[in-house]
JSON list of C-alpha atoms and ligand atoms in Angstrom, two decimals:
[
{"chain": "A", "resi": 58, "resn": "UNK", "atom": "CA", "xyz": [-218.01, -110.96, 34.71]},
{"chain": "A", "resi": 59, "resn": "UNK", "atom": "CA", "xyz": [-220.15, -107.73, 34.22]},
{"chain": "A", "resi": 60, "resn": "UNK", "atom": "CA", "xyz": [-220.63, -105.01, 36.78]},
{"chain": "A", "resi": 61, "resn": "UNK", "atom": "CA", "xyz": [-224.02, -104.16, 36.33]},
{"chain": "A", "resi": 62, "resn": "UNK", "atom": "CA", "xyz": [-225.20, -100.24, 36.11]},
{"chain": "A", "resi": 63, "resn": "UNK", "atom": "CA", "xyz": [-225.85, -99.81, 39.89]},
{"chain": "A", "resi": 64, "resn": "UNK", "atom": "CA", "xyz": [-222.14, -100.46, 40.32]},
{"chain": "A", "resi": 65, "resn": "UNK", "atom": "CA", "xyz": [-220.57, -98.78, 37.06]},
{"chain": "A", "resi": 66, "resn": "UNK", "atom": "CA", "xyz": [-222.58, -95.57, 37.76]},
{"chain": "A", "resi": 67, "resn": "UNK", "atom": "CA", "xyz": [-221.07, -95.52, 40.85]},
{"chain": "A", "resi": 68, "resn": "UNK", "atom": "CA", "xyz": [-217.33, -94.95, 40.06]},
{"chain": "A", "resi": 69, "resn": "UNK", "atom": "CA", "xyz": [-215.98, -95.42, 43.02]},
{"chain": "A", "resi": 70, "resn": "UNK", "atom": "CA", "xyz": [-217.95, -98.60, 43.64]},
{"chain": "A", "resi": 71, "resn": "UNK", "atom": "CA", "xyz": [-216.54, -100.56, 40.64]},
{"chain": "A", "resi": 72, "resn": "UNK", "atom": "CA", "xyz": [-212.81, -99.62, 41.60]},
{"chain": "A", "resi": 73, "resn": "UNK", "atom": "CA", "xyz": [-213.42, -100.89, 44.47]},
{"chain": "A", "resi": 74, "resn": "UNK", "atom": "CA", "xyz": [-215.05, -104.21, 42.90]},
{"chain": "A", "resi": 75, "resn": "UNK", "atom": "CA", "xyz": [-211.50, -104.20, 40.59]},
{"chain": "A", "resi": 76, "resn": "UNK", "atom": "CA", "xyz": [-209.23, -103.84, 43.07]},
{"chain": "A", "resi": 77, "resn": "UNK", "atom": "CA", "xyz": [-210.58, -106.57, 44.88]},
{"chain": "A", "resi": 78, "resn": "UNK", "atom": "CA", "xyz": [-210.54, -109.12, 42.09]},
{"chain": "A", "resi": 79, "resn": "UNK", "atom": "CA", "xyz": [-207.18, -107.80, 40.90]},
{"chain": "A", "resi": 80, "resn": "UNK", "atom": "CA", "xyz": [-206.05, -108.51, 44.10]},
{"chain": "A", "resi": 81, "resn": "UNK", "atom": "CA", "xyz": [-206.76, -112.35, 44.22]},
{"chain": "A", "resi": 82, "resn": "UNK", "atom": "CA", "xyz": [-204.21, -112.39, 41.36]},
{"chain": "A", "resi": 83, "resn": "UNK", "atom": "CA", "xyz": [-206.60, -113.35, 38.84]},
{"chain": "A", "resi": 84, "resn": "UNK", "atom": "CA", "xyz": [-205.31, -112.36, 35.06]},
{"chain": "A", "resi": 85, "resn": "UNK", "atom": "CA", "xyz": [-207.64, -109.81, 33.32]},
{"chain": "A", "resi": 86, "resn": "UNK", "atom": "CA", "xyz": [-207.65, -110.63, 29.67]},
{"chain": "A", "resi": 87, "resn": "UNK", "atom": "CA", "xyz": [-210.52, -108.48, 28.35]},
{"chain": "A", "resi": 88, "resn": "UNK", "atom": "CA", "xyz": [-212.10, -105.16, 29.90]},
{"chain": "A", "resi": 89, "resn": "UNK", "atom": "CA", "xyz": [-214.52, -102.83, 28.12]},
{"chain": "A", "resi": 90, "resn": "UNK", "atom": "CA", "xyz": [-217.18, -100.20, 29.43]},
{"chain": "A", "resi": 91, "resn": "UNK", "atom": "CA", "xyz": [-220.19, -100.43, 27.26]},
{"chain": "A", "resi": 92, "resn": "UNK", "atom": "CA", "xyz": [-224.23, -100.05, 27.01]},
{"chain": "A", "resi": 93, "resn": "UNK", "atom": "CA", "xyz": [-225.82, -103.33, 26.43]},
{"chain": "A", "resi": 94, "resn": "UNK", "atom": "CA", "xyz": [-227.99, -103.61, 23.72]},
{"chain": "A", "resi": 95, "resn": "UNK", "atom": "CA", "xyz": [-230.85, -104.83, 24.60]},
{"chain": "A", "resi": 96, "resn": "UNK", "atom": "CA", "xyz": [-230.79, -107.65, 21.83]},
{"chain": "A", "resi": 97, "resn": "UNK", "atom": "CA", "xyz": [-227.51, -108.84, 23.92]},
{"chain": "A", "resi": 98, "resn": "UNK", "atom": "CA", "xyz": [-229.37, -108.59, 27.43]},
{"chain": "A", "resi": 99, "resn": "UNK", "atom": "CA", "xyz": [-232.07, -110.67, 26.13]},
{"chain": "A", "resi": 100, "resn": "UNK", "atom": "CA", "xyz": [-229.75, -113.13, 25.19]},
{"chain": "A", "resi": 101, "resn": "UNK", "atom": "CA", "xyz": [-227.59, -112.88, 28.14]},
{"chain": "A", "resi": 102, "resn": "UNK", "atom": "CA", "xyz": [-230.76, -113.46, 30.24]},
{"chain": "A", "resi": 103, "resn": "UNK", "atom": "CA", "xyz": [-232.24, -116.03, 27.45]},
{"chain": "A", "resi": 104, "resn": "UNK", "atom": "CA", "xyz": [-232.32, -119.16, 30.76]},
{"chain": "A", "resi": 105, "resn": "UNK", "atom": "CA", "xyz": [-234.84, -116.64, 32.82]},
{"chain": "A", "resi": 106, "resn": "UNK", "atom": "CA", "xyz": [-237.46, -115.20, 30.09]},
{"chain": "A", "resi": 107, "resn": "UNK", "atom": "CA", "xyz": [-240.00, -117.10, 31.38]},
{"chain": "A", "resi": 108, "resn": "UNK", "atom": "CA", "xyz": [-239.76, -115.81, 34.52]},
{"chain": "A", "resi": 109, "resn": "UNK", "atom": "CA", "xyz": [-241.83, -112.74, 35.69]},
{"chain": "A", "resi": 110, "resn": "UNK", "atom": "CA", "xyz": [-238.69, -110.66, 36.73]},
{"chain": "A", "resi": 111, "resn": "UNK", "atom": "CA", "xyz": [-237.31, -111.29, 32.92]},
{"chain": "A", "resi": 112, "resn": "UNK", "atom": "CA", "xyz": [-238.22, -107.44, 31.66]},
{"chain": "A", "resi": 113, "resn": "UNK", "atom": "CA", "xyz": [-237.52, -105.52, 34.49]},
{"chain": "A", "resi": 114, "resn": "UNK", "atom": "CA", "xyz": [-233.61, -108.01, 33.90]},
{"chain": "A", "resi": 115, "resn": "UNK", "atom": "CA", "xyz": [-233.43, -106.62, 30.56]},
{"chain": "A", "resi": 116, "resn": "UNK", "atom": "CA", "xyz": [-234.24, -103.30, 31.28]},
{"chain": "A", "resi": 117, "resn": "UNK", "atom": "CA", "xyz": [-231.89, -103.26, 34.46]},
{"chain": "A", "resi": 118, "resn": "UNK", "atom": "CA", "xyz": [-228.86, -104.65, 32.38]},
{"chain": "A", "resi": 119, "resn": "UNK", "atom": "CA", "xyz": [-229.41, -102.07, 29.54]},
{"chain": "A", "resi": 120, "resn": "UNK", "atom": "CA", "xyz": [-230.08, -98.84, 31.56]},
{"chain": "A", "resi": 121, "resn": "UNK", "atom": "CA", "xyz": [-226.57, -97.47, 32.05]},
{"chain": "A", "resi": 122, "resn": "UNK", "atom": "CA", "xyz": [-223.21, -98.65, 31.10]},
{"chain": "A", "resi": 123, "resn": "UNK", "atom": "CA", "xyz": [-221.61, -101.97, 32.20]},
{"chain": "A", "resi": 124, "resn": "UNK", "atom": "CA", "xyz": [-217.92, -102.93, 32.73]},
{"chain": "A", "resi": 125, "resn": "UNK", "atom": "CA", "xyz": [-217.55, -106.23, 31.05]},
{"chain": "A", "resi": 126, "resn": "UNK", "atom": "CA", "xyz": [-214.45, -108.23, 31.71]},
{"chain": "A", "resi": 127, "resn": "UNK", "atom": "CA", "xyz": [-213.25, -111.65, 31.25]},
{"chain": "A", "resi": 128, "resn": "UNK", "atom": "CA", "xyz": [-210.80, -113.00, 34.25]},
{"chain": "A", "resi": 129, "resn": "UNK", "atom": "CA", "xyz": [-208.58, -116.15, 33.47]},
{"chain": "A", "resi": 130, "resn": "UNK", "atom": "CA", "xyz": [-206.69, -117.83, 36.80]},
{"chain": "A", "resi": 131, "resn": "UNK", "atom": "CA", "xyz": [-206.91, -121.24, 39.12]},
{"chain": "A", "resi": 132, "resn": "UNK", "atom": "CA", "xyz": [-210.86, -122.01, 40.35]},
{"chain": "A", "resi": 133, "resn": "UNK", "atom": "CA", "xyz": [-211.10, -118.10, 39.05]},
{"chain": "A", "resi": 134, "resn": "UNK", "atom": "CA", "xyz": [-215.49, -118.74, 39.17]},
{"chain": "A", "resi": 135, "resn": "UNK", "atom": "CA", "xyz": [-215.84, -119.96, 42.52]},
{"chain": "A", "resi": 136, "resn": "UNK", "atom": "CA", "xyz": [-213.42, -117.47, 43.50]},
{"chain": "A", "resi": 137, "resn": "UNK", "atom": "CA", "xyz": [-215.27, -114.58, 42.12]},
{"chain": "A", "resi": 138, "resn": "UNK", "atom": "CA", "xyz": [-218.33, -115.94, 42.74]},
{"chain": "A", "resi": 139, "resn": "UNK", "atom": "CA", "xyz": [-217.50, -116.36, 46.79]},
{"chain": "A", "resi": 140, "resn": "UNK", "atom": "CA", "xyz": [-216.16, -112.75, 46.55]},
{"chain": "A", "resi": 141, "resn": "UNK", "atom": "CA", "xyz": [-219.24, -111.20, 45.68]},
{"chain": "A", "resi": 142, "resn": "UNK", "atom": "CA", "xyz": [-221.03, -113.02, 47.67]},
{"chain": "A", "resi": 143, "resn": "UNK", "atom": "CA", "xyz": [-224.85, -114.49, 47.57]},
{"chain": "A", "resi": 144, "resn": "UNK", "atom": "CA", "xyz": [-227.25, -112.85, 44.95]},
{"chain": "A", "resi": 145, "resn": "UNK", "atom": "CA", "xyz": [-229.95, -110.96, 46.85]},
{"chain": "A", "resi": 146, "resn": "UNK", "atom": "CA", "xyz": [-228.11, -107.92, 48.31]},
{"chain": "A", "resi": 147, "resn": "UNK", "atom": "CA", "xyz": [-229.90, -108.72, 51.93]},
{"chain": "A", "resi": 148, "resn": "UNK", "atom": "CA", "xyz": [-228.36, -112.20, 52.07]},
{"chain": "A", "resi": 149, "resn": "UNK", "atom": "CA", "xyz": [-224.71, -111.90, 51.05]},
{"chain": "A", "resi": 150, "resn": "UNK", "atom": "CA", "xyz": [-222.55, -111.47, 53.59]},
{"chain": "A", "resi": 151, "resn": "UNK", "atom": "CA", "xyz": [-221.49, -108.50, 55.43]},
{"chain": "A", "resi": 152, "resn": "UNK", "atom": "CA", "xyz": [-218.30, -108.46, 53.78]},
{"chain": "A", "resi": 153, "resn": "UNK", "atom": "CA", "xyz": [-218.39, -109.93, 50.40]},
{"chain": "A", "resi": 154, "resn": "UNK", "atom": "CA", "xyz": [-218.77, -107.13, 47.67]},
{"chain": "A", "resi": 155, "resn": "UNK", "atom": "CA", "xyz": [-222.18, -107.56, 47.32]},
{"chain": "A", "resi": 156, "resn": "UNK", "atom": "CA", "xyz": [-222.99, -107.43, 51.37]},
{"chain": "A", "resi": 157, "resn": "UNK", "atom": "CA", "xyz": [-220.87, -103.89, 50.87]},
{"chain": "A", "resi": 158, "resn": "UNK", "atom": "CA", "xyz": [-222.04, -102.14, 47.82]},
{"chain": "A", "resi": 159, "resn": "UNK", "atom": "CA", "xyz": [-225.05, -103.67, 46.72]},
{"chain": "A", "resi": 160, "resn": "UNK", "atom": "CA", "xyz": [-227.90, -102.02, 46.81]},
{"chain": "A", "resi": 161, "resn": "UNK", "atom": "CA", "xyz": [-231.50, -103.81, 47.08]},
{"chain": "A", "resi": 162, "resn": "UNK", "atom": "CA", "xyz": [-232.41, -108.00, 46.24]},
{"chain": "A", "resi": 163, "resn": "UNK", "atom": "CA", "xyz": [-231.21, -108.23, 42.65]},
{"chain": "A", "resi": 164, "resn": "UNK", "atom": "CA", "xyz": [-229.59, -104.89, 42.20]},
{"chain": "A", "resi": 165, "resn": "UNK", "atom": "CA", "xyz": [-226.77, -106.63, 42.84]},
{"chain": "A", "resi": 166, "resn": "UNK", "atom": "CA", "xyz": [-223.90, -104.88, 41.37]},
{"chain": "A", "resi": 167, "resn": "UNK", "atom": "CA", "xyz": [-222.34, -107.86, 39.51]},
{"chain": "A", "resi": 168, "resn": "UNK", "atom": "CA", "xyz": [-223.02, -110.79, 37.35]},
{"chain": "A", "resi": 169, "resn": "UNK", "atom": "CA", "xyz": [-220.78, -113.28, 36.98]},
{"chain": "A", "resi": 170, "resn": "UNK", "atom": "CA", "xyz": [-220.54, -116.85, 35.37]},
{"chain": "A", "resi": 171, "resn": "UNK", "atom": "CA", "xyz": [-221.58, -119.55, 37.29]},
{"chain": "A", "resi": 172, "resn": "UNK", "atom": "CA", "xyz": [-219.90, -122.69, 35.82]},
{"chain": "A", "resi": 173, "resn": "UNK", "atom": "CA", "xyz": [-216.94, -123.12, 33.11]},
{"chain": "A", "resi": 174, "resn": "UNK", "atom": "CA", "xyz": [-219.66, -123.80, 30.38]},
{"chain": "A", "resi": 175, "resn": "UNK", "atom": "CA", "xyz": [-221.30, -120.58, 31.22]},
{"chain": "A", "resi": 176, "resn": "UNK", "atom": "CA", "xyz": [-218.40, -119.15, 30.96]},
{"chain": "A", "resi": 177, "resn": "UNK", "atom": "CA", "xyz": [-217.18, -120.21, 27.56]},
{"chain": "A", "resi": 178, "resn": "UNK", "atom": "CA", "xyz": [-221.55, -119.41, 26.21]},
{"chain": "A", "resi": 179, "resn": "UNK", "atom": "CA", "xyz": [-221.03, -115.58, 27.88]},
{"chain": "A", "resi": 180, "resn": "UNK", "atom": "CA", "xyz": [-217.88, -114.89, 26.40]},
{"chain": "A", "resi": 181, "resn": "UNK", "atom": "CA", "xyz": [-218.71, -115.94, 22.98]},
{"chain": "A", "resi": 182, "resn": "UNK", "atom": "CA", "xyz": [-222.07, -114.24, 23.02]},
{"chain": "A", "resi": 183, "resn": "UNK", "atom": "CA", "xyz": [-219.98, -110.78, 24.56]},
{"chain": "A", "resi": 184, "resn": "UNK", "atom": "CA", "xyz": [-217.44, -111.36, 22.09]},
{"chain": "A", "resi": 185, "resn": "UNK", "atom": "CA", "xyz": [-219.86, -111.66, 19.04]},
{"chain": "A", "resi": 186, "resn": "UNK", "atom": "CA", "xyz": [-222.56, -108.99, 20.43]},
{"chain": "A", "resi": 187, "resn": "UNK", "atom": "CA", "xyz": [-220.71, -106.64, 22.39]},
{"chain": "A", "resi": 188, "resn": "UNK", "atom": "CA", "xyz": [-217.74, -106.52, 20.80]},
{"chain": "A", "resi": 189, "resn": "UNK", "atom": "CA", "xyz": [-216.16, -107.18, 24.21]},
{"chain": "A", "resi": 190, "resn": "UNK", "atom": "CA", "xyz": [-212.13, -109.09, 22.92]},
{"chain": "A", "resi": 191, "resn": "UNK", "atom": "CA", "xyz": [-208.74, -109.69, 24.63]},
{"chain": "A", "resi": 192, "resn": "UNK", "atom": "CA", "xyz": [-206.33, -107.12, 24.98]},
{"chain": "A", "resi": 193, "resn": "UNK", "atom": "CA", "xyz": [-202.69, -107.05, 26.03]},
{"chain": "A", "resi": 194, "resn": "UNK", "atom": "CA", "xyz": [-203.42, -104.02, 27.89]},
{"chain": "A", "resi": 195, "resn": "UNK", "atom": "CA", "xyz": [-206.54, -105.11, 29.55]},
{"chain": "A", "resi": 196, "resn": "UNK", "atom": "CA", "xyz": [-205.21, -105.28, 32.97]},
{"chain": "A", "resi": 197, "resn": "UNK", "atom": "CA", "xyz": [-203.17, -101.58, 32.47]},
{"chain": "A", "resi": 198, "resn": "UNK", "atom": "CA", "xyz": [-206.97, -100.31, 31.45]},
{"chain": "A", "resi": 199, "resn": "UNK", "atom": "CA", "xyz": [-208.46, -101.83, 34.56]},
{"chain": "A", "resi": 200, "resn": "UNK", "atom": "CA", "xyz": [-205.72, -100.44, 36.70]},
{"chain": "A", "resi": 201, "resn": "UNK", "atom": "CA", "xyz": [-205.86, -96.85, 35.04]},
{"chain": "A", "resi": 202, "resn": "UNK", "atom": "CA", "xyz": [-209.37, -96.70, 36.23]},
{"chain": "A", "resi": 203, "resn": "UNK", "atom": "CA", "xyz": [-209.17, -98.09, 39.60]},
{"chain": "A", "resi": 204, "resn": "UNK", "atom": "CA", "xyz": [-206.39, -95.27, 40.11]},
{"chain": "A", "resi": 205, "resn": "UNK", "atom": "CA", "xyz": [-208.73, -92.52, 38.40]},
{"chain": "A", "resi": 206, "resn": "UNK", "atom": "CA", "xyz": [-211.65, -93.07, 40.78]},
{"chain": "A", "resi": 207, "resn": "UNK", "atom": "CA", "xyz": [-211.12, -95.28, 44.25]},
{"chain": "A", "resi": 208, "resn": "UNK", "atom": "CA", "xyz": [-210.48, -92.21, 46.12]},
{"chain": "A", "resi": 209, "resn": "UNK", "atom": "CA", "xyz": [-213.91, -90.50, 44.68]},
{"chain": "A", "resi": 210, "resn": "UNK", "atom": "CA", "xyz": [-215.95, -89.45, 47.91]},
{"chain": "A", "resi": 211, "resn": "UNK", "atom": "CA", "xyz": [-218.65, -91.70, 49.05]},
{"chain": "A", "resi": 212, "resn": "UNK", "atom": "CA", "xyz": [-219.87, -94.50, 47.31]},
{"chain": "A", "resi": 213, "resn": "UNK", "atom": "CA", "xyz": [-223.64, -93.41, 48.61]},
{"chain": "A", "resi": 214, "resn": "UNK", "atom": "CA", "xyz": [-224.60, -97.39, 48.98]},
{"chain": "A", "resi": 215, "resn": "UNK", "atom": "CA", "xyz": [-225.85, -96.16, 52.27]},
{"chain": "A", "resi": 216, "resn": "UNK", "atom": "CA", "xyz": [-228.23, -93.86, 51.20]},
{"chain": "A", "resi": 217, "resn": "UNK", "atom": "CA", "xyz": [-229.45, -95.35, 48.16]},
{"chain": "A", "resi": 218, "resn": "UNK", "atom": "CA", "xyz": [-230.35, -98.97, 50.46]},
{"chain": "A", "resi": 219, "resn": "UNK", "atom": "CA", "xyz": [-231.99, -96.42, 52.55]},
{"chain": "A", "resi": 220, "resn": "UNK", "atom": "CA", "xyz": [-234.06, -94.60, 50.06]},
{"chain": "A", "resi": 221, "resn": "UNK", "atom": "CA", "xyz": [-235.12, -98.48, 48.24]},
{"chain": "A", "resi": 222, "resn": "UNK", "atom": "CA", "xyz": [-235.71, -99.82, 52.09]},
{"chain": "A", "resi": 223, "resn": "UNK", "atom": "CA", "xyz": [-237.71, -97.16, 53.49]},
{"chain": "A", "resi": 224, "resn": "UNK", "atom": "CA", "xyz": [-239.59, -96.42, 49.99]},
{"chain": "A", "resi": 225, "resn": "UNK", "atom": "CA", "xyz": [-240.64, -100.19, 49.95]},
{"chain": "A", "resi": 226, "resn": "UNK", "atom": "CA", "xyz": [-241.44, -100.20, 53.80]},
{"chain": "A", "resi": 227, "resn": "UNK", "atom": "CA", "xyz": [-243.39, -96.77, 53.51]},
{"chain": "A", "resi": 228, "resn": "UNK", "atom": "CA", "xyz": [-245.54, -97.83, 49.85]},
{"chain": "A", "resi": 229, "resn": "UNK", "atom": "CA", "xyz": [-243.90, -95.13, 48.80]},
{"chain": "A", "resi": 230, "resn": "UNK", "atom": "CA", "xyz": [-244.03, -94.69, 44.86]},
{"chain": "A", "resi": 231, "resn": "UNK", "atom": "CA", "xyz": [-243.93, -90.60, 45.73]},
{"chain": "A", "resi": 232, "resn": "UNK", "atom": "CA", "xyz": [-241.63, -88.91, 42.56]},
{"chain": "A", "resi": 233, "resn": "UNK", "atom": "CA", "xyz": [-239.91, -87.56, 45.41]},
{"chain": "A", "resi": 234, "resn": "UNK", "atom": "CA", "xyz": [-238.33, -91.27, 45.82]},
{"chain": "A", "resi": 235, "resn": "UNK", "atom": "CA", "xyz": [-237.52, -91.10, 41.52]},
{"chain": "A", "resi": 236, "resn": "UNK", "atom": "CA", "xyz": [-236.16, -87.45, 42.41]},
{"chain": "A", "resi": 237, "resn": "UNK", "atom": "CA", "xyz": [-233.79, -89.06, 45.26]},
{"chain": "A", "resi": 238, "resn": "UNK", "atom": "CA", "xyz": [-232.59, -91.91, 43.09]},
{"chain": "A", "resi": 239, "resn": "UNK", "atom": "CA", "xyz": [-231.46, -89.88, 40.19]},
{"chain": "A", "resi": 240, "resn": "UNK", "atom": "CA", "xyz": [-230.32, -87.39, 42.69]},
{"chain": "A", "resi": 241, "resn": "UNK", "atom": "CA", "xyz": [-228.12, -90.27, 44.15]},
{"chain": "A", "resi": 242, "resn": "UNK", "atom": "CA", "xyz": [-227.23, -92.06, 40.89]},
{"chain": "A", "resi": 243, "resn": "UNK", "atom": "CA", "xyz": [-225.40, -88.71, 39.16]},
{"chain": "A", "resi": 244, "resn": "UNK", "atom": "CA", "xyz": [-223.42, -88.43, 42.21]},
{"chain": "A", "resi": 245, "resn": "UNK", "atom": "CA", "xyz": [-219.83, -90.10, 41.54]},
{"chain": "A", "resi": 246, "resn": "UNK", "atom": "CA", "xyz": [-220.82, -90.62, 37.62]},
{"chain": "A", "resi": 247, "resn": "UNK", "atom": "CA", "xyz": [-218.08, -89.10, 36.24]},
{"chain": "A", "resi": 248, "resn": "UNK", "atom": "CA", "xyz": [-218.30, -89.75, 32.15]},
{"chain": "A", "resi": 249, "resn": "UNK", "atom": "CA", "xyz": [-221.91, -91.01, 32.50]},
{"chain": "A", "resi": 250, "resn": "UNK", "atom": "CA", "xyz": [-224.71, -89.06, 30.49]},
{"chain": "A", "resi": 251, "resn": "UNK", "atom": "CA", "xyz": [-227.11, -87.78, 32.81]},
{"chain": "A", "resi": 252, "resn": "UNK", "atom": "CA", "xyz": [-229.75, -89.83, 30.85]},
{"chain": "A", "resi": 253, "resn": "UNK", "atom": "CA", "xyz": [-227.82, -92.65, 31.45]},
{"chain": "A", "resi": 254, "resn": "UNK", "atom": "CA", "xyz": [-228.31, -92.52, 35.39]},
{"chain": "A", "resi": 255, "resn": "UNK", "atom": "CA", "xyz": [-231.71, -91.23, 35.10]},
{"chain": "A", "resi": 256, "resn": "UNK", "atom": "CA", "xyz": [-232.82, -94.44, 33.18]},
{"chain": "A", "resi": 257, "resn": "UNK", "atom": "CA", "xyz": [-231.16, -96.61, 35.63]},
{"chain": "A", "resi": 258, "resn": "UNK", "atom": "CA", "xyz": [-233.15, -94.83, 38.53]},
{"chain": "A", "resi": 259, "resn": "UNK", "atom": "CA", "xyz": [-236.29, -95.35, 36.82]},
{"chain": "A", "resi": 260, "resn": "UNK", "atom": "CA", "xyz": [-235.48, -98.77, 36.86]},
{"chain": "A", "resi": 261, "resn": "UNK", "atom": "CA", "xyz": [-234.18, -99.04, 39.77]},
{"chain": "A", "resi": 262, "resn": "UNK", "atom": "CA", "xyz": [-238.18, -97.05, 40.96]},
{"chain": "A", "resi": 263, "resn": "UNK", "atom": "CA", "xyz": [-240.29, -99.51, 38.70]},
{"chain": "A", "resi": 264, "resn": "UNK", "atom": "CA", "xyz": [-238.56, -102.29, 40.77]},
{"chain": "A", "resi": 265, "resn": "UNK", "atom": "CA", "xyz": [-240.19, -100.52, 44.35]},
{"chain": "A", "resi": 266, "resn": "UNK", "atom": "CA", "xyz": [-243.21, -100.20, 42.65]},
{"chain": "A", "resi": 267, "resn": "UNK", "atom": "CA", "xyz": [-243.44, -103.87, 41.62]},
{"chain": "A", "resi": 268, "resn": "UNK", "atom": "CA", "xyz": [-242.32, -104.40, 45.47]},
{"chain": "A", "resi": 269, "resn": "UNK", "atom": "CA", "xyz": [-245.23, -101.98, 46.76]},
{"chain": "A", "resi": 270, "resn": "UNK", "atom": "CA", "xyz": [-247.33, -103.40, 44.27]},
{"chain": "A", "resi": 271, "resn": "UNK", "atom": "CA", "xyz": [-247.00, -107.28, 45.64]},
{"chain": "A", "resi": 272, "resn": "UNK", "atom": "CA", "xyz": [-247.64, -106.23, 48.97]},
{"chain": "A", "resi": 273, "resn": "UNK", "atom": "CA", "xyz": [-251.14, -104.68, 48.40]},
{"chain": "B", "resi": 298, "resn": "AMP", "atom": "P1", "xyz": [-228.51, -115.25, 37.93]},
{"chain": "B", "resi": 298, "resn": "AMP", "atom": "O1", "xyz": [-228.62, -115.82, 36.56]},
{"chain": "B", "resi": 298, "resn": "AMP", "atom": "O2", "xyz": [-228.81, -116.22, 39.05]},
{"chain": "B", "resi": 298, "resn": "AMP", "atom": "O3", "xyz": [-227.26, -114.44, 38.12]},
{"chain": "B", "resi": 298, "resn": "AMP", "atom": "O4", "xyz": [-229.70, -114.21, 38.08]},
{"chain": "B", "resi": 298, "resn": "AMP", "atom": "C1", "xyz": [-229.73, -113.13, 37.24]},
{"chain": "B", "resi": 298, "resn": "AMP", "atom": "C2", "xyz": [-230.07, -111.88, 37.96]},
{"chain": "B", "resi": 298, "resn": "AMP", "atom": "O5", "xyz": [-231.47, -111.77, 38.04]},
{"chain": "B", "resi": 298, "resn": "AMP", "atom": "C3", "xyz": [-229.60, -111.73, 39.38]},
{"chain": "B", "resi": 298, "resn": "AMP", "atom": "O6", "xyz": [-228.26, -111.33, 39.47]},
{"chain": "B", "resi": 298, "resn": "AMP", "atom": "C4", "xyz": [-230.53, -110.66, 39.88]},
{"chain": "B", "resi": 298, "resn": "AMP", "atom": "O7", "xyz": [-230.07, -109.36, 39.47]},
{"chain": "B", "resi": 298, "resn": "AMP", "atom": "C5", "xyz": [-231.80, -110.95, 39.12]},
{"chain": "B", "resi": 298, "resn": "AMP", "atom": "N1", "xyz": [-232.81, -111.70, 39.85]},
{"chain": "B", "resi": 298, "resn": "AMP", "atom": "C6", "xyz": [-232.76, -113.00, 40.22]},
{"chain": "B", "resi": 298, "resn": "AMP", "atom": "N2", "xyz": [-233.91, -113.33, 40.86]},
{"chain": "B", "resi": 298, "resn": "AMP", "atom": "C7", "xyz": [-234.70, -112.24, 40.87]},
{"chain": "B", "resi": 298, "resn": "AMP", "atom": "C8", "xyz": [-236.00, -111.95, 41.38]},
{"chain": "B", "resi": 298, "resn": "AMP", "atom": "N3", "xyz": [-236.74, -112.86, 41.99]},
{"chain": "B", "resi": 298, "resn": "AMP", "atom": "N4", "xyz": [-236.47, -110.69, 41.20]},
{"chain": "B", "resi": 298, "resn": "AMP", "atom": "C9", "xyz": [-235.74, -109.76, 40.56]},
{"chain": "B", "resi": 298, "resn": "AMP", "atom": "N5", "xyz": [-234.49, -109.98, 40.07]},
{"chain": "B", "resi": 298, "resn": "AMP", "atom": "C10", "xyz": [-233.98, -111.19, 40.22]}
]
């Protein structure tokens, strides 16, 4: 499982994420916070690059840092998978992860493995690329930083679904809306470069424009 840059920016968003899975009693064997290379995204992604979203993937993925984990426990996918609830942010459910902190369609939050043989393909391609391995101490790691920042003020999902939304519903591409993301973005990003955040919300502003873009 990966929590994506939209959530790992957003401190008190991916505690929250943790908790949750942590929670279910699922065993956390392997936890590291990383930038993905983009050789690694474009591998991770290899089963959508013909697809027209495929870039924008890579670029998402590699903007910011990701927390990439590996969980081990009974149906521990479909568990995961029903906790974060359907892909595009508008249709998950009110209160699966994704209904709660995602942000806009595929700025999702989260990735996770859909099927056992996923599974075992991810980990060996995190393992060899990203250096991501099992640790003793995973869980302690996790648990450290779900105590440093759950109780970090806001986790500013409202706003930020409000600037996408009304950006999108408005055509507006204005750097006012760029301004508000990386505003938004460096909020609760405690340890993050600013760079960091400011390539995720340029990201996160070529997606509108592609949205504007379709509509015209
Ligand atoms: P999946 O392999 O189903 O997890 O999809 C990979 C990711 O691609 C999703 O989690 C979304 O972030 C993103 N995605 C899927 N479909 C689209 C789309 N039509 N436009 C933009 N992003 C998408």
């Amino acid at each position: 499982m990966i929590i994506k840059p939209d959530g790992t920016v957003r401190r008190r968003v991916s505690a929250l994420v943790l908790q949750t899975l942590l929670d279910k009693d699922y065993r956390l064997i392997a936890f590291k916070e990383m930038k993905v290379p983009k050789s690694l995204a474009k591998m991770h992604y290899a089963v959508h690059k013909e697809k027209p979203f495929f870039p924008w993937l890579v670029d998402f993925i590699s903007a910011a840092p990701v927390l990439a984990m590996v969980f081990e426990g009974d149906d521990v996918i479909q568990g995961i998978r029903d906790a974060l609830g359907a892909t595009f942010v508008q249709r998950a459910s009110s209160d699966s992860l994704r209904g709660k902190y995602g942000i806009w369609a595929g700025i999702n939050i989260a990735h996770a493995s859909d099927a056992p043989e996923t599974a075992t393909t991810e980990i060996a391609l995190w393992t060899e690329e990203g250096g991501l391995k099992e640790s003793s101490n995973a869980e302690d790691q996790a648990r450290e930083y779900i105590q440093r920042y759950i109780s970090s003020g806001s986790d500013f999902t409202f706003e930020l679904r409000n600037v996408v939304k009304t950006a999108i519903e408005h055509n507006d591409t204005s750097t006012q809306v760029l301004a508000s993301l990386k505003d938004l973005f460096s909020r609760d990003a405690e340890g993050i470069s600013k760079k960091d955040t400011d390539t995720l919300s340029e990201v996160v502003f070529d997606f509108i424009k592609e949205e504007v873009q379709k509509k015209s």
